[in-house]
XYZ file of C-alpha atoms in Angstrom:
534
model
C 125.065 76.288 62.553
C 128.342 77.835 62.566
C 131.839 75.885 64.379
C 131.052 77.390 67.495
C 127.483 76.081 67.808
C 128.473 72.364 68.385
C 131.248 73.661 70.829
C 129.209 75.968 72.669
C 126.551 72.889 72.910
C 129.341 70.586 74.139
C 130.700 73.175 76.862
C 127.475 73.396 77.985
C 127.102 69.248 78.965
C 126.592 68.727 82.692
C 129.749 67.630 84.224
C 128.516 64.240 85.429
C 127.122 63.477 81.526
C 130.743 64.334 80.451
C 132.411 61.878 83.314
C 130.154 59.249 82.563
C 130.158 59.515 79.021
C 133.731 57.861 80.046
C 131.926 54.526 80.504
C 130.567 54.469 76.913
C 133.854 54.568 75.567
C 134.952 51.261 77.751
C 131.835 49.448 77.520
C 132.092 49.437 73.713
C 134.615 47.884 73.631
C 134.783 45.618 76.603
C 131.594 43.493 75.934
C 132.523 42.678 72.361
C 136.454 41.746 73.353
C 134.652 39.555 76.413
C 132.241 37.819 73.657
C 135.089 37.250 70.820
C 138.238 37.490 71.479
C 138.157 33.113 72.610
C 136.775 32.383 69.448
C 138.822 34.481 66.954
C 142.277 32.895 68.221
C 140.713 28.935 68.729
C 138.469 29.536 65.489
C 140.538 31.964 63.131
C 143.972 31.798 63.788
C 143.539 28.035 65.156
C 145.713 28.774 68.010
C 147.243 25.859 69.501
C 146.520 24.516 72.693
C 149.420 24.560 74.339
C 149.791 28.433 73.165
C 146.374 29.093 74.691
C 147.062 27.880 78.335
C 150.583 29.471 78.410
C 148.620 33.094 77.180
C 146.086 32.589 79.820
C 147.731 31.836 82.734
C 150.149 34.401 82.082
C 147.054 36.631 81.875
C 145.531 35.487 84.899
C 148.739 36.546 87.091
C 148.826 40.231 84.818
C 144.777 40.653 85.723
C 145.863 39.774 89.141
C 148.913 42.351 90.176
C 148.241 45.285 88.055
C 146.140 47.061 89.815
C 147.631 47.949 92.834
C 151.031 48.296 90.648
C 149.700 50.991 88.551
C 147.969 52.250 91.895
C 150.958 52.479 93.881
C 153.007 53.880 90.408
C 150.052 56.608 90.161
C 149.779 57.353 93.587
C 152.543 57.004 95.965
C 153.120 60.513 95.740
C 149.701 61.407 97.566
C 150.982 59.387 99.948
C 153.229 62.027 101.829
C 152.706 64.986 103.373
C 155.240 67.000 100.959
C 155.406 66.023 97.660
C 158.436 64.930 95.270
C 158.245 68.457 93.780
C 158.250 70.834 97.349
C 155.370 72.206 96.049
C 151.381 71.527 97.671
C 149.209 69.111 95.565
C 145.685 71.416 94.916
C 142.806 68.979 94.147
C 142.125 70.380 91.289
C 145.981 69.588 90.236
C 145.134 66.104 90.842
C 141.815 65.748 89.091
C 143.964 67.280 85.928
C 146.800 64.850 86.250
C 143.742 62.136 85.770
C 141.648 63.453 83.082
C 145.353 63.811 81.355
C 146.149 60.008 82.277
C 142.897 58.913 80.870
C 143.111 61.290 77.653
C 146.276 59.306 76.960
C 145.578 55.513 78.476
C 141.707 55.941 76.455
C 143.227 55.801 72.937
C 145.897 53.470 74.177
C 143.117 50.935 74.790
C 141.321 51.408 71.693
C 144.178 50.607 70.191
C 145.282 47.458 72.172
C 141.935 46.628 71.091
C 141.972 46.577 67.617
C 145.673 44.399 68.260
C 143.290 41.163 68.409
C 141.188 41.355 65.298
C 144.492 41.734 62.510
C 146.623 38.919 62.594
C 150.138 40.421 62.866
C 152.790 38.177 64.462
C 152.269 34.283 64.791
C 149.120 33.448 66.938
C 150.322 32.119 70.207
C 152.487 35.546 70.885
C 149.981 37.761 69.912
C 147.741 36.185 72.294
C 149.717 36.682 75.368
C 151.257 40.292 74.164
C 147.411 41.299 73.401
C 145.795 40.076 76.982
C 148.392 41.381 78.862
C 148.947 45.219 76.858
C 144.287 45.183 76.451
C 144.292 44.312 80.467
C 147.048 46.910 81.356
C 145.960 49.508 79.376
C 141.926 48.671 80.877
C 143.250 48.920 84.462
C 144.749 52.268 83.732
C 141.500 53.330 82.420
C 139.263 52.357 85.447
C 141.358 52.954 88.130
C 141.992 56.908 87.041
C 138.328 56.561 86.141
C 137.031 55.616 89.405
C 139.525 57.690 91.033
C 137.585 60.755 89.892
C 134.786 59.815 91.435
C 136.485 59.888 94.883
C 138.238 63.254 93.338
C 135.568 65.254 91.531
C 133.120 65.160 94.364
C 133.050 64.865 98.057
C 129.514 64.216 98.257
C 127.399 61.255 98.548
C 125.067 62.913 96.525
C 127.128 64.347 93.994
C 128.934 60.813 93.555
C 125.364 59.103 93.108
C 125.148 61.184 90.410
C 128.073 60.899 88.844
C 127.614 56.825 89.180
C 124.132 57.158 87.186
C 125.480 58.753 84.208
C 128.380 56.337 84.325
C 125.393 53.276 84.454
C 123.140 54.905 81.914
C 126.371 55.032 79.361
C 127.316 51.741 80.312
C 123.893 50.666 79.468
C 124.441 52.220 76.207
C 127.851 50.966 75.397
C 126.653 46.727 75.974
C 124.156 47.455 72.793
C 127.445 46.853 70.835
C 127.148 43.152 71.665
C 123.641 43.167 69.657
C 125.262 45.013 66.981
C 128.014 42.902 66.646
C 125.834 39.707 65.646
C 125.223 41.581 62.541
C 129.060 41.625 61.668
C 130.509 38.363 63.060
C 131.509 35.548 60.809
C 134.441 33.382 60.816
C 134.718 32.268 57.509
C 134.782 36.314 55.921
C 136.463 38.095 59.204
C 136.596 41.407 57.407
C 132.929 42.607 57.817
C 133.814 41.923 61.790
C 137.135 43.608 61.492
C 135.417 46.600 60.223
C 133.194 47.017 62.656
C 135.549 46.291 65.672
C 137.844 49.260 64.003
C 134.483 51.668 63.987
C 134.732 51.066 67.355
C 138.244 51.279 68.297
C 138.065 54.442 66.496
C 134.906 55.974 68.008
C 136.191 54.782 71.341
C 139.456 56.416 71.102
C 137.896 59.803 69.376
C 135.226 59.916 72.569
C 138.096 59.803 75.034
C 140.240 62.520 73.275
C 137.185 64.924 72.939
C 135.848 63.776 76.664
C 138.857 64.763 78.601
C 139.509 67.237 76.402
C 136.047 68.669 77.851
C 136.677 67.825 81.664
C 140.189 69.310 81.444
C 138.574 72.878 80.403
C 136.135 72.386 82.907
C 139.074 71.890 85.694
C 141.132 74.805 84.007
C 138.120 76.661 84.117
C 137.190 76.516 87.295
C 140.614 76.914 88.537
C 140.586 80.797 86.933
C 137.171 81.420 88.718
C 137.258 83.208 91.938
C 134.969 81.212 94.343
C 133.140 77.960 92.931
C 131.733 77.814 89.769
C 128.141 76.469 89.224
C 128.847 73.338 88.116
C 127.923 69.843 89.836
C 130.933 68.864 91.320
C 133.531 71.937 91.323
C 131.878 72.882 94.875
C 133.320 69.973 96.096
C 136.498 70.138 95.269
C 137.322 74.145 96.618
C 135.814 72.249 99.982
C 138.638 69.283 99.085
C 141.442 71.722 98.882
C 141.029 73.826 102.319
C 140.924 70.060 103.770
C 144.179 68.798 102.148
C 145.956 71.775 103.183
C 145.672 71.086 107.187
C 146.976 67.703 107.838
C 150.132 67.166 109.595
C 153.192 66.477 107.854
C 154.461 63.020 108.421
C 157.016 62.305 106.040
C 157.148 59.730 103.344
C 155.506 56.767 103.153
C 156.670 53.343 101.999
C 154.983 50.350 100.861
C 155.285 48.921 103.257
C 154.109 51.480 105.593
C 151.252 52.099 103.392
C 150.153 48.398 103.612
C 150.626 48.359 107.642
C 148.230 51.181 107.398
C 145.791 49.667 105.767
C 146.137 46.645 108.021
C 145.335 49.210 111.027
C 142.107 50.517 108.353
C 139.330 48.036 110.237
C 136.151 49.591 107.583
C 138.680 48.173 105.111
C 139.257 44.612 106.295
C 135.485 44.375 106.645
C 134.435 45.867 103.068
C 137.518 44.010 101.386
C 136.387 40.453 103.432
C 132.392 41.238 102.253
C 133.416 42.709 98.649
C 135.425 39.262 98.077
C 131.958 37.141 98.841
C 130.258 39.357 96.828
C 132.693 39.499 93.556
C 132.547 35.601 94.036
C 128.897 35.861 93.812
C 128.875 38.265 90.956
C 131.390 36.645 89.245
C 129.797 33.153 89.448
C 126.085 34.336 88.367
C 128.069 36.169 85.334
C 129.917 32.600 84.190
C 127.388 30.355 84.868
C 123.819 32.323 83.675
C 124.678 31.118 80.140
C 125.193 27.653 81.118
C 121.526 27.559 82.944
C 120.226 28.833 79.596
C 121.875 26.063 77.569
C 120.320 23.472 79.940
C 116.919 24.951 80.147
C 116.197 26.299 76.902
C 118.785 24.499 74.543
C 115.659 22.414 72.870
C 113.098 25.386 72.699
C 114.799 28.389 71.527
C 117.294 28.982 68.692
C 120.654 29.767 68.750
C 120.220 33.742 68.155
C 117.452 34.127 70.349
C 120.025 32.633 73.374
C 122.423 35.141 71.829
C 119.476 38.141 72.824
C 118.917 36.924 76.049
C 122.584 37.054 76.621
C 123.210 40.156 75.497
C 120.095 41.405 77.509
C 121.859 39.613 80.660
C 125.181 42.648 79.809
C 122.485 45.554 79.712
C 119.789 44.916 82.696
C 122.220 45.648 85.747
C 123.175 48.628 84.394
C 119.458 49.411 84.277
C 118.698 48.326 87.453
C 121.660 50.422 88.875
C 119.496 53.326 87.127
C 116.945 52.702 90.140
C 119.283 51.996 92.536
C 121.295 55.278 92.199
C 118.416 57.512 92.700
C 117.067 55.619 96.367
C 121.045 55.828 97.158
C 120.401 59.992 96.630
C 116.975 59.204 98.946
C 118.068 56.583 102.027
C 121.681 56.944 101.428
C 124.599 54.111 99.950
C 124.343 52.415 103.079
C 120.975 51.356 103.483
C 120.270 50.428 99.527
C 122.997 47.923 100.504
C 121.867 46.706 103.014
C 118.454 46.249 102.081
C 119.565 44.609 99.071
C 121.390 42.018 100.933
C 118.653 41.427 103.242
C 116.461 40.730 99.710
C 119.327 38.445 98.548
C 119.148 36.827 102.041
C 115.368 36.224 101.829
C 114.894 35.059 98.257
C 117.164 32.124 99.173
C 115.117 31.661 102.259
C 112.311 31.531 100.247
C 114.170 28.836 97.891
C 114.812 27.325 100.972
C 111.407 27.323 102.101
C 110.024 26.163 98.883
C 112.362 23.311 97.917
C 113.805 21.641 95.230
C 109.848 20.295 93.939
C 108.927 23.688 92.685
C 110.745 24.071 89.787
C 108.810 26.718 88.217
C 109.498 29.158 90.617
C 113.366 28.437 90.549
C 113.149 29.087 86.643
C 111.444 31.991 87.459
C 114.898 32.544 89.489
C 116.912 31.964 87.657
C 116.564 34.183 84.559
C 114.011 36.280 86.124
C 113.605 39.148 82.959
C 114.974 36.205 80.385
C 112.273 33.531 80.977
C 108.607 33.900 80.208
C 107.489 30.782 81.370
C 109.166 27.523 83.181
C 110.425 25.183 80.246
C 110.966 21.552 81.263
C 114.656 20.202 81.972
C 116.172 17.293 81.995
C 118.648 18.149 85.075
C 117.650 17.149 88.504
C 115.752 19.412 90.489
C 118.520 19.603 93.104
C 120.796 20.804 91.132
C 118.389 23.558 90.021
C 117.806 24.165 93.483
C 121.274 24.553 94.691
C 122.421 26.801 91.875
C 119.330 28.794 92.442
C 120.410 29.383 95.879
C 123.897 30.626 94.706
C 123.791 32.189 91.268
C 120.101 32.699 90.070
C 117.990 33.731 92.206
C 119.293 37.177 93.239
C 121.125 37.776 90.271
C 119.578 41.345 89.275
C 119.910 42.406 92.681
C 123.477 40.803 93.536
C 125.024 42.861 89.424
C 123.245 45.732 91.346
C 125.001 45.397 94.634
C 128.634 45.060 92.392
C 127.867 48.394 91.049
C 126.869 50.166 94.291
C 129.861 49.110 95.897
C 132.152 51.598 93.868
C 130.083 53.992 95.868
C 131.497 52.424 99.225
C 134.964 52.816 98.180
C 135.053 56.789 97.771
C 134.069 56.472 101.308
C 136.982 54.400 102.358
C 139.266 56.968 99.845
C 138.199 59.504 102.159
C 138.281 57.906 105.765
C 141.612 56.729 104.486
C 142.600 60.315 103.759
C 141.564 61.496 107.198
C 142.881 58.782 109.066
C 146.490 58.483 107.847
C 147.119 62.596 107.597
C 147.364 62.712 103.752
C 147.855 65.563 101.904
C 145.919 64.023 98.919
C 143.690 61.371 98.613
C 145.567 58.303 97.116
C 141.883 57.171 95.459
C 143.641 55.089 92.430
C 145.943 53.372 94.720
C 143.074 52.105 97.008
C 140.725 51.201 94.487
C 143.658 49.277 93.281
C 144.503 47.316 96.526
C 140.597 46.673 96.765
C 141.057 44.810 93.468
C 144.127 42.927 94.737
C 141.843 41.513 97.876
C 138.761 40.884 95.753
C 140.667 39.337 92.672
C 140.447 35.515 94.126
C 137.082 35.850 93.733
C 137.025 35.765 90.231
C 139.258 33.228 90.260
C 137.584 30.521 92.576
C 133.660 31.288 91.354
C 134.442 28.843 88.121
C 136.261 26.627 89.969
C 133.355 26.132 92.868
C 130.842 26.451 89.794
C 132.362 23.730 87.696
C 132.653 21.283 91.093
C 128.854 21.740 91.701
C 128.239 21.163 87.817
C 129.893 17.844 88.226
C 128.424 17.135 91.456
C 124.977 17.868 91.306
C 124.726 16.598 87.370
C 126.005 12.842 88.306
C 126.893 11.078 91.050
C 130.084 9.290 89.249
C 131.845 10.341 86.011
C 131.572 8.237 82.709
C 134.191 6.190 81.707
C 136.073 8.715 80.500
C 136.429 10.613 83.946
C 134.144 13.380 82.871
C 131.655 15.093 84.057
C 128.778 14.477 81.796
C 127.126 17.819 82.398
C 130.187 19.506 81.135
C 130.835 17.129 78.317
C 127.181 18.219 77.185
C 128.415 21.956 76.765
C 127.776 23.946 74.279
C 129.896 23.715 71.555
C 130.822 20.298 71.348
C 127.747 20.124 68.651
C 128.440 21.941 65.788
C 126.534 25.012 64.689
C 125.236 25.260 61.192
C 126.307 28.068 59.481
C 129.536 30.240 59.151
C 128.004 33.543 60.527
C 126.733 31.990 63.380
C 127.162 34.169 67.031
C 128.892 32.668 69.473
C 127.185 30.147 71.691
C 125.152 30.296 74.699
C 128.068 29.175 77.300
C 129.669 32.443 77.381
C 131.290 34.845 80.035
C 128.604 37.540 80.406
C 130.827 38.681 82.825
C 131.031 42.718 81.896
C 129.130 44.331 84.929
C 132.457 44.526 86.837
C 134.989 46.742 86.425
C 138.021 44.929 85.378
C 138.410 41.482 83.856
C 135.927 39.103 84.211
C 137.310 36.755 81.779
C 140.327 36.293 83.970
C 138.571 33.192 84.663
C 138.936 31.921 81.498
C 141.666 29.295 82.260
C 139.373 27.320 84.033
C 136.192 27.722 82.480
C 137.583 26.591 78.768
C 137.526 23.202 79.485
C 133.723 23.462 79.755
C 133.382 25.399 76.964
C 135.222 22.543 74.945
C 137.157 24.284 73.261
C 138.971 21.628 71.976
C 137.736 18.356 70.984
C 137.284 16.022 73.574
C 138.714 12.132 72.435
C 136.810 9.719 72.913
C 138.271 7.310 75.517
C 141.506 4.962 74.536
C 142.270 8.136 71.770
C 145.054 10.979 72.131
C 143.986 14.396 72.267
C 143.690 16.296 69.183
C 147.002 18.571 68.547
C 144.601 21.677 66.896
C 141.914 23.134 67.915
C 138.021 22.976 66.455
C 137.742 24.944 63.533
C 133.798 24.755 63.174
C 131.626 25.748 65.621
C 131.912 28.514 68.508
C 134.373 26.740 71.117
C 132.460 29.012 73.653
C 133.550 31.688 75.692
């Protein structure tokens, strides 16, 4: 076949394949820097302690404020009626200025990836300066990439289609975290450092040739008279006759822009429900691993909780596979809402049955990980309660997460009608979304690690701890150098930005450290054997 063949072949991708092929490119790398990065600065470069908490709190206040910063910074142009430059915004011109910002910010990230796996400046600096450039240069990526699904179509339809290639390459992109096992060892770090730069570099490559793709596509289409046939291009000559009427009303500040909002009432309510429902997500995401440790920690091996973990990163993608096409059918709207009324009655149904059936909480809680019910030594209510919360809904609560993406092109839009714009500002909302939502993350461990304690004993030891959390994995060593890391992990990839922003309060149950034994002083380095867990 001659050069042209594989070009021709490649022109002729549907639109939506090319968009979501976007996903692949993140998920790659996402799951394996959520699964390792912990453990290769506590267990390779023996990061200090004191290092660690300085790089993760400094993390946790990055994760939090850059997304509406880069929002505003990408968008507050679309935010008045005449633009900077005199000159009308097409939508077209904006969809380019995105696919341009993505073909730059993709390799960028691939990059900032590879920054954790070579030691190159003294461990408790590249810490911080990796988190914070890795997180920056991921919120770039999703917030341009989410904007084009507001931007490329105005559809519900067409966006339910754009949002099942993006899960069926997302799907595809959390098989790294299988492949990975294969690779990851502590004591010989180069087989791993290999494969992490196959990815970096296949990752990088797949944005460069993706945009390059939707860029012609735009370019294209803007040459065409009338519409092209492809999937989404219909939508936006429909966009552009509607951007062109609104009123001019000047610029807008920040300020302004934030009082409108406040005024926005679909947004209060979605931002108030989407922060329950991150907390949810976010808390069946942390703590799944942790009900696998306590369940199964005596019956299954060490790799086979490794599987079911990295089965727990690829089944809400599938599931969103199902959901996307009876969003096409009934519409966003009512999927939702009949999957909250599920959520609702599964935990009447917990409710009805009670703490004395413990089967059918197993059953619960790891509903496509768990074959059978397995005896534990916890008490039944606190299998109950964290049922109720984290494990009983948990396929249909990652599905809900994913769904809700969906909800937010409609706010980009009523926003855009509403307020007058001359462009949708789609980055910039999706952004302030994440700014409301963020706590959530944040206060799921916290909650999570309260009910551990409280449901697990009714006093601490002598040492003040809980003994639940002392028993974390991790505080027994592994055997073996190779060995994956351990079940008490953050499995935390089906959102869209940062799950791990959690991490400063969820590595003291992962034990990171050793733990003294009571009348001792805590030890200065870190534990050099086993996964510390995260």
């Amino acid at each position: 076949m001659g050069l042209g063949g594989p070009w021709a072949w490649l022109l002729g991708l549907p639109t939506a394949m090319v968009y979501g092929s976007l996903a692949l490119f993140i998920s790659v790398l996402h799951n394996v820097f959520l699964l390792y990065y912990v453990d290769t600065f506590v267990s390779v470069y023996k990061i200090n302690k004191a290092a660690f908490w300085v790089g993760e709190t400094v993390f946790l206040l990055w994760n939090s404020l850059n997304d509406p910063l880069f929002g505003w910074l990408s968008d507050r142009q679309f935010l008045s009626s005449q633009p900077r430059s005199g000159a009308r915004l097409s939508s077209r011109a904006v969809v380019l200025a995105r696919v341009r910002a993505l073909g730059w910010h993709g390799p960028l990230l691939a990059l900032s990836f590879l920054a954790f796996w070579v030691p190159w400046a003294p461990a408790g600096l590249q810490f911080l300066l990796c988190l914070c450039l890795y997180d920056g240069f991921l919120t770039l990526v999703d917030l341009h990439h989410h904007a084009l699904l507001a931007d490329l179509a105005l559809s519900a339809h067409d966006r339910t289609h754009l949002n099942f290639y993006c899960s069926l390459f997302s799907a595809a992109g959390s098989l790294s975290v299988f492949a990975s096992y294969a690779f990851w060892n502590k004591e010989d770090f180069s087989s791993f450092r290999a494969f992490c730069l196959a990815l970096a570099a296949g990752s990088g490559l797949g944005f460069v040739g993706a945009t390059r793709l939707l860029r012609w596509r735009v370019e294209a289409a803007s040459r065409e008279p009338g519409c092209p046939t492809l999937a989404v291009d219909g939508g936006l000559c429909e966009e552009e006759e509607l951007l062109l009427g609104g009123e001019e009303t000047g610029s807008i500040t920040l300020g302004q822009y934030l009082r409108q909002l406040a005024r926005h009432r679909n947004f209060l309510w979605f931002v108030g429900m989407d922060l329950v429902q991150v907390f949810h997500c976010h808390f069946n995401s942390n703590f799944f691993p942790l009900f696998l440790e306590h369940l199964l920690s005596d019956h299954i091996s060490l790799s086979t909780g490794s599987f079911l973990l990295g089965i727990s990163y690829v089944a809400p993608h599938l599931n969103n596979l199902y959901f996307l096409p009876l969003c096409r059918r009934w519409g966003v709207y009512a999927v939702v809402r009949g999957l909250f009324l599920l959520k609702l009655g599964l935990s009447l149904l917990m409710l009805c049955a009670g703490p004395d059936r413990p089967g059918l909480l197993c059953l619960f809680i790891a509903r496509y990980a768990l074959p059978s019910f397995i005896p534990t030594p916890l008490s039944h209510s606190f299998i109950f309660v964290c049922s109720l919360s984290a494990g009983s809904n948990r396929v249909f609560t990652e599905g809900t997460c994913k769904l809700l993406t969906l909800v937010v092109t409609d706010l980009v839009d009523e926003d855009l009608v509403l307020n007058h714009r001359k462009q949708a500002a789609s980055a910039l909302l999706f952004g302030m979304v994440a700014l409301v939502t963020k706590p959530g993350q944040t206060f799921a461990p916290l909650l999570g690690t309260w009910l551990l304690c409280f449901y697990t004993a009714a006093r601490t030891d002598a040492c003040g701890e809980c003994p639940a959390l002392a028993r974390a994995p991790g505080s027994t060593p592994t055997t073996g150098p190779d060995a994956p890391p351990g079940l008490l992990l953050p499995a935390g990839a089906g959102a869209h930005h940062l799950c791990s922003a959690a991490a400063v309060h969820l590595v003291p149950v992962h034990a990171v450290w050793e733990t003294p034994a009571c009348g001792q002083s805590p030890a200065s380095e870190p534990v050099t054997g086993p996964n510390p867990g995260h």
